[in-house]
Amino acid sequence: MEVDKQQKVPAPERVIKKKKVTKERAAALEAMKKQKGYKKQMFYQEIVKRAQKYRRIYVSTAKSVKLHKKQANLHGNFYVPSEAKVAFVIRIRGINDMPPKERKILQLFRLRQIFNGVFVKLNKATINMLNRINPYIAWGYPSRETIHKLIYKRGFAKVNGQRLKLTDNDIISKNLSRKGLICMEDLVFQIATCGEKFREVTRFLWPFKLSAPRGGLRAKRKHFVEGGDYGNREEYINAMIRQML
């Protein structure tokens, strides 16, 4: 009896099972990709929302200061802004002729190399420590724009004892999401406003390694008010940082 050529021979059962499993795996992988894409999209939307929120806060704060200055001028008074809460400290001298206590304070501030910089929360204790090591540092009150440039250009994170460049918000999200911090703008906001998570942010950030200032230092053994480099230079620290980025 001749076999009909048009009649299809049924595939082996193992081949049918393999095709079924392959199809199921492909469907599961596609669903996983869609879920990851959705999560990533929601993550970036949250970052944009936070950035817009912080921008509104910055703008309202600037408008409030401007309004208070205007009102003070109208009444013939002076507007005195609130004292700075955050300082940026840069080490400008080595260990030669340095007393042990001053060396220990520099270690506590994590200023172990020349031209290292850190953010410091100003209070009675830290101000006394800064005054003690004044001849070895240059410090002042950074603006929000300077903080933004420092973190975006020279920002490195301390993750498991390693120094990692902040190239992606995922690094921040993986290590600080429990603290409610997921992006670079969170770090800038916490430092600029001396927020509740200031300590966690400064611990997460590796000390900034800055370049030597363009044009060099003028006289690092003289105070800033005497035409030198060391000591508190208040808002003029922003110009020095720009020279070192």
mmCIF file of C-alpha atoms in Angstrom:
data_model
loop_
_atom_site.group_PDB
_atom_site.id
_atom_site.type_symbol
_atom_site.label_atom_id
_atom_site.label_comp_id
_atom_site.label_asym_id
_atom_site.label_seq_id
_atom_site.Cartn_x
_atom_site.Cartn_y
_atom_site.Cartn_z
ATOM 1 C CA MET A 1 0.000 0.000 0.000
ATOM 2 C CA GLU A 2 1.504 3.336 -1.057
ATOM 3 C CA VAL A 3 1.843 6.101 1.537
ATOM 4 C CA ASP A 4 0.127 9.375 0.665
ATOM 5 C CA LYS A 5 2.862 11.960 0.046
ATOM 6 C CA GLN A 6 0.627 14.856 1.125
ATOM 7 C CA GLN A 7 -0.022 13.289 4.526
ATOM 8 C CA LYS A 8 2.207 14.894 7.205
ATOM 9 C CA VAL A 9 4.220 12.678 9.486
ATOM 10 C CA PRO A 10 3.557 13.663 13.144
ATOM 11 C CA ALA A 11 6.560 15.136 14.947
ATOM 12 C CA PRO A 12 8.090 13.230 17.842
ATOM 13 C CA GLU A 13 6.709 14.024 21.238
ATOM 14 C CA ARG A 14 10.053 15.324 22.564
ATOM 15 C CA VAL A 15 10.239 17.857 19.700
ATOM 16 C CA ILE A 16 6.736 19.118 20.477
ATOM 17 C CA LYS A 17 7.610 19.487 24.170
ATOM 18 C CA LYS A 18 10.837 21.324 23.328
ATOM 19 C CA LYS A 19 8.995 23.802 21.077
ATOM 20 C CA LYS A 20 6.421 24.404 23.795
ATOM 21 C CA VAL A 21 9.078 25.041 26.474
ATOM 22 C CA THR A 22 11.014 27.363 24.125
ATOM 23 C CA LYS A 23 7.876 29.356 23.395
ATOM 24 C CA GLU A 24 7.032 29.658 27.093
ATOM 25 C CA ARG A 25 10.550 30.830 27.916
ATOM 26 C CA ALA A 26 10.455 33.435 25.146
ATOM 27 C CA ALA A 27 7.113 34.748 26.421
ATOM 28 C CA ALA A 28 8.425 34.927 30.004
ATOM 29 C CA LEU A 29 11.576 36.767 28.852
ATOM 30 C CA GLU A 30 9.516 39.276 26.875
ATOM 31 C CA ALA A 31 7.269 39.903 29.891
ATOM 32 C CA MET A 32 10.330 40.398 32.083
ATOM 33 C CA LYS A 33 11.798 42.910 29.618
ATOM 34 C CA LYS A 34 8.536 44.847 29.559
ATOM 35 C CA GLN A 35 8.423 44.867 33.363
ATOM 36 C CA LYS A 36 12.030 46.088 33.604
ATOM 37 C CA GLY A 37 11.349 48.764 31.011
ATOM 38 C CA TYR A 38 8.283 49.897 32.952
ATOM 39 C CA LYS A 39 10.235 50.051 36.218
ATOM 40 C CA LYS A 40 13.037 52.001 34.544
ATOM 41 C CA GLN A 41 10.546 54.443 33.047
ATOM 42 C CA MET A 42 8.891 54.995 36.439
ATOM 43 C CA PHE A 43 12.341 55.456 38.026
ATOM 44 C CA TYR A 44 13.287 58.234 35.608
ATOM 45 C CA GLN A 45 9.884 59.881 35.981
ATOM 46 C CA GLU A 46 10.443 60.008 39.741
ATOM 47 C CA ILE A 47 13.873 61.599 39.202
ATOM 48 C CA VAL A 48 12.343 64.291 36.965
ATOM 49 C CA LYS A 49 9.627 64.996 39.546
ATOM 50 C CA ARG A 50 12.202 65.404 42.298
ATOM 51 C CA ALA A 51 14.384 67.690 40.179
ATOM 52 C CA GLN A 52 11.373 69.912 39.416
ATOM 53 C CA LYS A 53 10.389 69.959 43.090
ATOM 54 C CA TYR A 54 13.884 71.020 44.182
ATOM 55 C CA ARG A 55 13.998 73.684 41.492
ATOM 56 C CA ARG A 56 10.749 75.191 42.809
ATOM 57 C CA ILE A 57 12.240 75.260 46.312
ATOM 58 C CA TYR A 58 15.413 76.983 45.075
ATOM 59 C CA VAL A 59 13.428 79.582 43.133
ATOM 60 C CA SER A 60 11.053 80.328 46.021
ATOM 61 C CA THR A 61 13.994 80.688 48.435
ATOM 62 C CA ALA A 62 15.768 83.118 46.089
ATOM 63 C CA LYS A 63 12.563 85.154 45.653
ATOM 64 C CA SER A 64 12.066 85.287 49.417
ATOM 65 C CA VAL A 65 15.595 86.627 49.984
ATOM 66 C CA LYS A 66 15.147 89.196 47.230
ATOM 67 C CA LEU A 67 11.826 90.340 48.724
ATOM 68 C CA HIS A 68 13.302 90.710 52.222
ATOM 69 C CA LYS A 69 16.184 92.800 50.836
ATOM 70 C CA LYS A 70 13.748 95.044 48.982
ATOM 71 C CA GLN A 71 11.569 95.551 52.056
ATOM 72 C CA ALA A 72 14.628 96.354 54.183
ATOM 73 C CA ASN A 73 15.788 98.988 51.666
ATOM 74 C CA LEU A 74 12.343 100.589 51.580
ATOM 75 C CA HIS A 75 12.382 101.036 55.365
ATOM 76 C CA GLY A 76 16.018 102.160 55.488
ATOM 77 C CA ASN A 77 17.202 98.959 57.144
ATOM 78 C CA PHE A 78 19.663 96.206 56.298
ATOM 79 C CA TYR A 79 18.765 92.621 55.532
ATOM 80 C CA VAL A 80 21.046 90.122 57.261
ATOM 81 C CA PRO A 81 20.787 86.653 55.697
ATOM 82 C CA SER A 82 20.901 83.543 57.843
ATOM 83 C CA GLU A 83 24.298 82.120 58.705
ATOM 84 C CA ALA A 84 25.738 79.433 56.462
ATOM 85 C CA LYS A 85 25.129 75.865 57.592
ATOM 86 C CA VAL A 86 27.574 74.072 55.282
ATOM 87 C CA ALA A 87 31.239 74.726 54.513
ATOM 88 C CA PHE A 88 33.573 73.261 51.921
ATOM 89 C CA VAL A 89 37.062 72.617 53.312
ATOM 90 C CA ILE A 90 40.186 72.192 51.142
ATOM 91 C CA ARG A 91 43.546 71.089 52.489
ATOM 92 C CA ILE A 92 46.383 73.254 51.118
ATOM 93 C CA ARG A 93 49.426 72.196 53.180
ATOM 94 C CA GLY A 94 51.335 69.000 53.909
ATOM 95 C CA ILE A 95 52.440 67.430 57.196
ATOM 96 C CA ASN A 96 55.685 69.366 57.687
ATOM 97 C CA ASP A 97 55.826 71.068 61.109
ATOM 98 C CA MET A 98 52.275 69.954 61.885
ATOM 99 C CA PRO A 99 51.358 69.250 65.541
ATOM 100 C CA PRO A 100 49.749 65.866 66.326
ATOM 101 C CA LYS A 101 46.355 67.312 67.287
ATOM 102 C CA GLU A 102 46.004 69.226 64.044
ATOM 103 C CA ARG A 103 47.024 66.131 62.102
ATOM 104 C CA LYS A 104 44.362 64.109 63.912
ATOM 105 C CA ILE A 105 41.670 66.692 63.131
ATOM 106 C CA LEU A 106 42.585 66.576 59.436
ATOM 107 C CA GLN A 107 42.253 62.786 59.562
ATOM 108 C CA LEU A 108 38.822 63.108 61.182
ATOM 109 C CA PHE A 109 37.759 65.387 58.341
ATOM 110 C CA ARG A 110 39.191 62.814 55.878
ATOM 111 C CA LEU A 111 41.623 65.396 54.496
ATOM 112 C CA ARG A 112 44.602 63.080 54.073
ATOM 113 C CA GLN A 113 46.065 64.613 50.897
ATOM 114 C CA ILE A 114 46.781 68.096 49.629
ATOM 115 C CA PHE A 115 43.891 69.587 47.621
ATOM 116 C CA ASN A 116 41.388 67.123 49.048
ATOM 117 C CA GLY A 117 38.020 68.687 49.807
ATOM 118 C CA VAL A 118 34.996 67.735 51.938
ATOM 119 C CA PHE A 119 31.637 69.206 52.924
ATOM 120 C CA VAL A 120 31.304 69.970 56.642
ATOM 121 C CA LYS A 121 28.188 70.792 58.630
ATOM 122 C CA LEU A 122 28.848 73.916 60.682
ATOM 123 C CA ASN A 123 28.181 73.806 64.402
ATOM 124 C CA LYS A 124 30.082 74.811 67.526
ATOM 125 C CA ALA A 125 32.278 71.693 67.536
ATOM 126 C CA THR A 126 33.203 71.743 63.841
ATOM 127 C CA ILE A 127 33.874 75.500 63.866
ATOM 128 C CA ASN A 128 36.293 75.067 66.784
ATOM 129 C CA MET A 129 38.028 72.245 64.901
ATOM 130 C CA LEU A 130 38.268 74.357 61.738
ATOM 131 C CA ASN A 131 39.772 77.231 63.718
ATOM 132 C CA ARG A 132 42.354 74.828 65.143
ATOM 133 C CA ILE A 133 43.514 73.670 61.690
ATOM 134 C CA ASN A 134 43.006 77.062 60.036
ATOM 135 C CA PRO A 135 46.657 77.457 58.836
ATOM 136 C CA TYR A 136 46.423 74.204 56.857
ATOM 137 C CA ILE A 137 43.094 74.653 55.056
ATOM 138 C CA ALA A 138 41.102 77.027 52.877
ATOM 139 C CA TRP A 139 37.380 76.962 53.519
ATOM 140 C CA GLY A 140 34.200 78.880 52.911
ATOM 141 C CA TYR A 141 30.513 78.702 52.098
ATOM 142 C CA PRO A 142 29.795 77.099 48.688
ATOM 143 C CA SER A 143 26.840 78.148 46.563
ATOM 144 C CA ARG A 144 24.320 75.674 45.186
ATOM 145 C CA GLU A 145 25.831 76.001 41.697
ATOM 146 C CA THR A 146 29.284 75.141 43.068
ATOM 147 C CA ILE A 147 27.919 72.122 44.942
ATOM 148 C CA HIS A 148 26.201 70.984 41.743
ATOM 149 C CA LYS A 149 29.432 71.248 39.720
ATOM 150 C CA LEU A 150 31.501 69.480 42.362
ATOM 151 C CA ILE A 151 29.218 66.467 42.578
ATOM 152 C CA TYR A 152 28.632 66.149 38.839
ATOM 153 C CA LYS A 153 32.263 66.730 37.784
ATOM 154 C CA ARG A 154 34.331 65.323 40.655
ATOM 155 C CA GLY A 155 31.828 63.179 42.534
ATOM 156 C CA PHE A 156 32.913 59.682 43.589
ATOM 157 C CA ALA A 157 31.061 57.257 45.843
ATOM 158 C CA LYS A 158 32.411 55.001 48.561
ATOM 159 C CA VAL A 159 30.920 51.551 47.944
ATOM 160 C CA ASN A 160 32.311 48.586 49.882
ATOM 161 C CA GLY A 161 35.531 50.492 50.459
ATOM 162 C CA GLN A 162 35.964 51.188 46.747
ATOM 163 C CA ARG A 163 36.020 54.558 44.966
ATOM 164 C CA LEU A 164 33.402 54.578 42.197
ATOM 165 C CA LYS A 165 32.702 57.400 39.765
ATOM 166 C CA LEU A 166 29.129 58.715 39.971
ATOM 167 C CA THR A 167 28.217 58.081 36.365
ATOM 168 C CA ASP A 168 24.724 56.697 36.929
ATOM 169 C CA ASN A 169 21.853 57.228 39.336
ATOM 170 C CA ASP A 170 21.667 53.454 39.838
ATOM 171 C CA ILE A 171 24.780 53.617 42.054
ATOM 172 C CA ILE A 172 23.000 56.051 44.361
ATOM 173 C CA SER A 173 19.724 54.158 44.264
ATOM 174 C CA LYS A 174 21.327 50.823 45.170
ATOM 175 C CA ASN A 175 23.164 52.229 48.188
ATOM 176 C CA LEU A 176 20.922 55.028 49.496
ATOM 177 C CA SER A 177 17.395 54.060 48.451
ATOM 178 C CA ARG A 178 16.680 53.008 52.053
ATOM 179 C CA LYS A 179 17.370 56.594 53.078
ATOM 180 C CA GLY A 180 15.027 57.917 50.383
ATOM 181 C CA LEU A 181 17.839 59.097 48.074
ATOM 182 C CA ILE A 182 17.870 57.832 44.487
ATOM 183 C CA CYS A 183 19.576 60.415 42.256
ATOM 184 C CA MET A 184 22.253 63.101 41.983
ATOM 185 C CA GLU A 185 19.761 65.904 42.603
ATOM 186 C CA ASP A 186 18.958 64.353 45.988
ATOM 187 C CA LEU A 187 22.627 64.617 46.967
ATOM 188 C CA VAL A 188 22.838 68.249 45.799
ATOM 189 C CA PHE A 189 19.656 69.188 47.668
ATOM 190 C CA GLN A 190 20.688 67.536 50.943
ATOM 191 C CA ILE A 191 24.071 69.292 50.948
ATOM 192 C CA ALA A 192 22.834 72.685 49.705
ATOM 193 C CA THR A 193 20.076 72.843 52.330
ATOM 194 C CA CYS A 194 21.912 70.886 55.058
ATOM 195 C CA GLY A 195 19.023 68.421 55.091
ATOM 196 C CA GLU A 196 18.234 65.554 57.428
ATOM 197 C CA LYS A 197 20.281 63.105 55.336
ATOM 198 C CA PHE A 198 23.384 65.339 55.181
ATOM 199 C CA ARG A 199 25.474 62.929 57.238
ATOM 200 C CA GLU A 200 24.537 59.914 55.107
ATOM 201 C CA VAL A 201 25.341 61.820 51.908
ATOM 202 C CA THR A 202 28.761 63.033 53.081
ATOM 203 C CA ARG A 203 29.654 59.528 54.250
ATOM 204 C CA PHE A 204 28.614 58.121 50.894
ATOM 205 C CA LEU A 205 30.730 60.641 48.964
ATOM 206 C CA TRP A 206 34.462 60.037 48.705
ATOM 207 C CA PRO A 207 36.598 63.118 49.575
ATOM 208 C CA PHE A 208 36.904 65.286 46.478
ATOM 209 C CA LYS A 209 40.297 65.141 44.772
ATOM 210 C CA LEU A 210 40.790 68.560 43.215
ATOM 211 C CA SER A 211 43.501 69.843 40.905
ATOM 212 C CA ALA A 212 45.999 72.518 41.888
ATOM 213 C CA PRO A 213 44.406 75.949 41.339
ATOM 214 C CA ARG A 214 45.136 77.540 37.981
ATOM 215 C CA GLY A 215 47.837 80.135 38.462
ATOM 216 C CA GLY A 216 48.975 78.494 41.701
ATOM 217 C CA LEU A 217 48.562 79.598 45.311
ATOM 218 C CA ARG A 218 49.553 83.116 46.288
ATOM 219 C CA ALA A 219 50.969 82.590 49.799
ATOM 220 C CA LYS A 220 49.712 79.550 51.685
ATOM 221 C CA ARG A 221 51.391 80.655 54.934
ATOM 222 C CA LYS A 222 49.378 83.891 55.022
ATOM 223 C CA HIS A 223 45.710 84.351 55.857
ATOM 224 C CA PHE A 224 43.274 85.160 53.074
ATOM 225 C CA VAL A 225 42.577 88.631 54.482
ATOM 226 C CA GLU A 226 46.337 89.319 54.375
ATOM 227 C CA GLY A 227 46.604 88.408 50.719
ATOM 228 C CA GLY A 228 47.344 84.737 51.339
ATOM 229 C CA ASP A 229 45.380 81.508 50.922
ATOM 230 C CA TYR A 230 44.542 79.832 54.224
ATOM 231 C CA GLY A 231 41.543 80.494 56.438
ATOM 232 C CA ASN A 232 37.882 81.310 55.949
ATOM 233 C CA ARG A 233 37.178 83.121 52.686
ATOM 234 C CA GLU A 234 33.358 82.854 52.966
ATOM 235 C CA GLU A 235 31.688 83.162 49.519
ATOM 236 C CA TYR A 236 35.043 83.623 47.760
ATOM 237 C CA ILE A 237 35.621 79.872 48.117
ATOM 238 C CA ASN A 238 33.449 79.469 45.007
ATOM 239 C CA ALA A 239 36.055 81.202 42.822
ATOM 240 C CA MET A 240 38.818 78.990 44.232
ATOM 241 C CA ILE A 241 36.825 75.824 43.582
ATOM 242 C CA ARG A 242 36.194 76.878 39.973
ATOM 243 C CA GLN A 243 39.963 77.205 39.515
ATOM 244 C CA MET A 244 40.471 73.682 40.855
ATOM 245 C CA LEU A 245 37.786 71.788 38.920
#
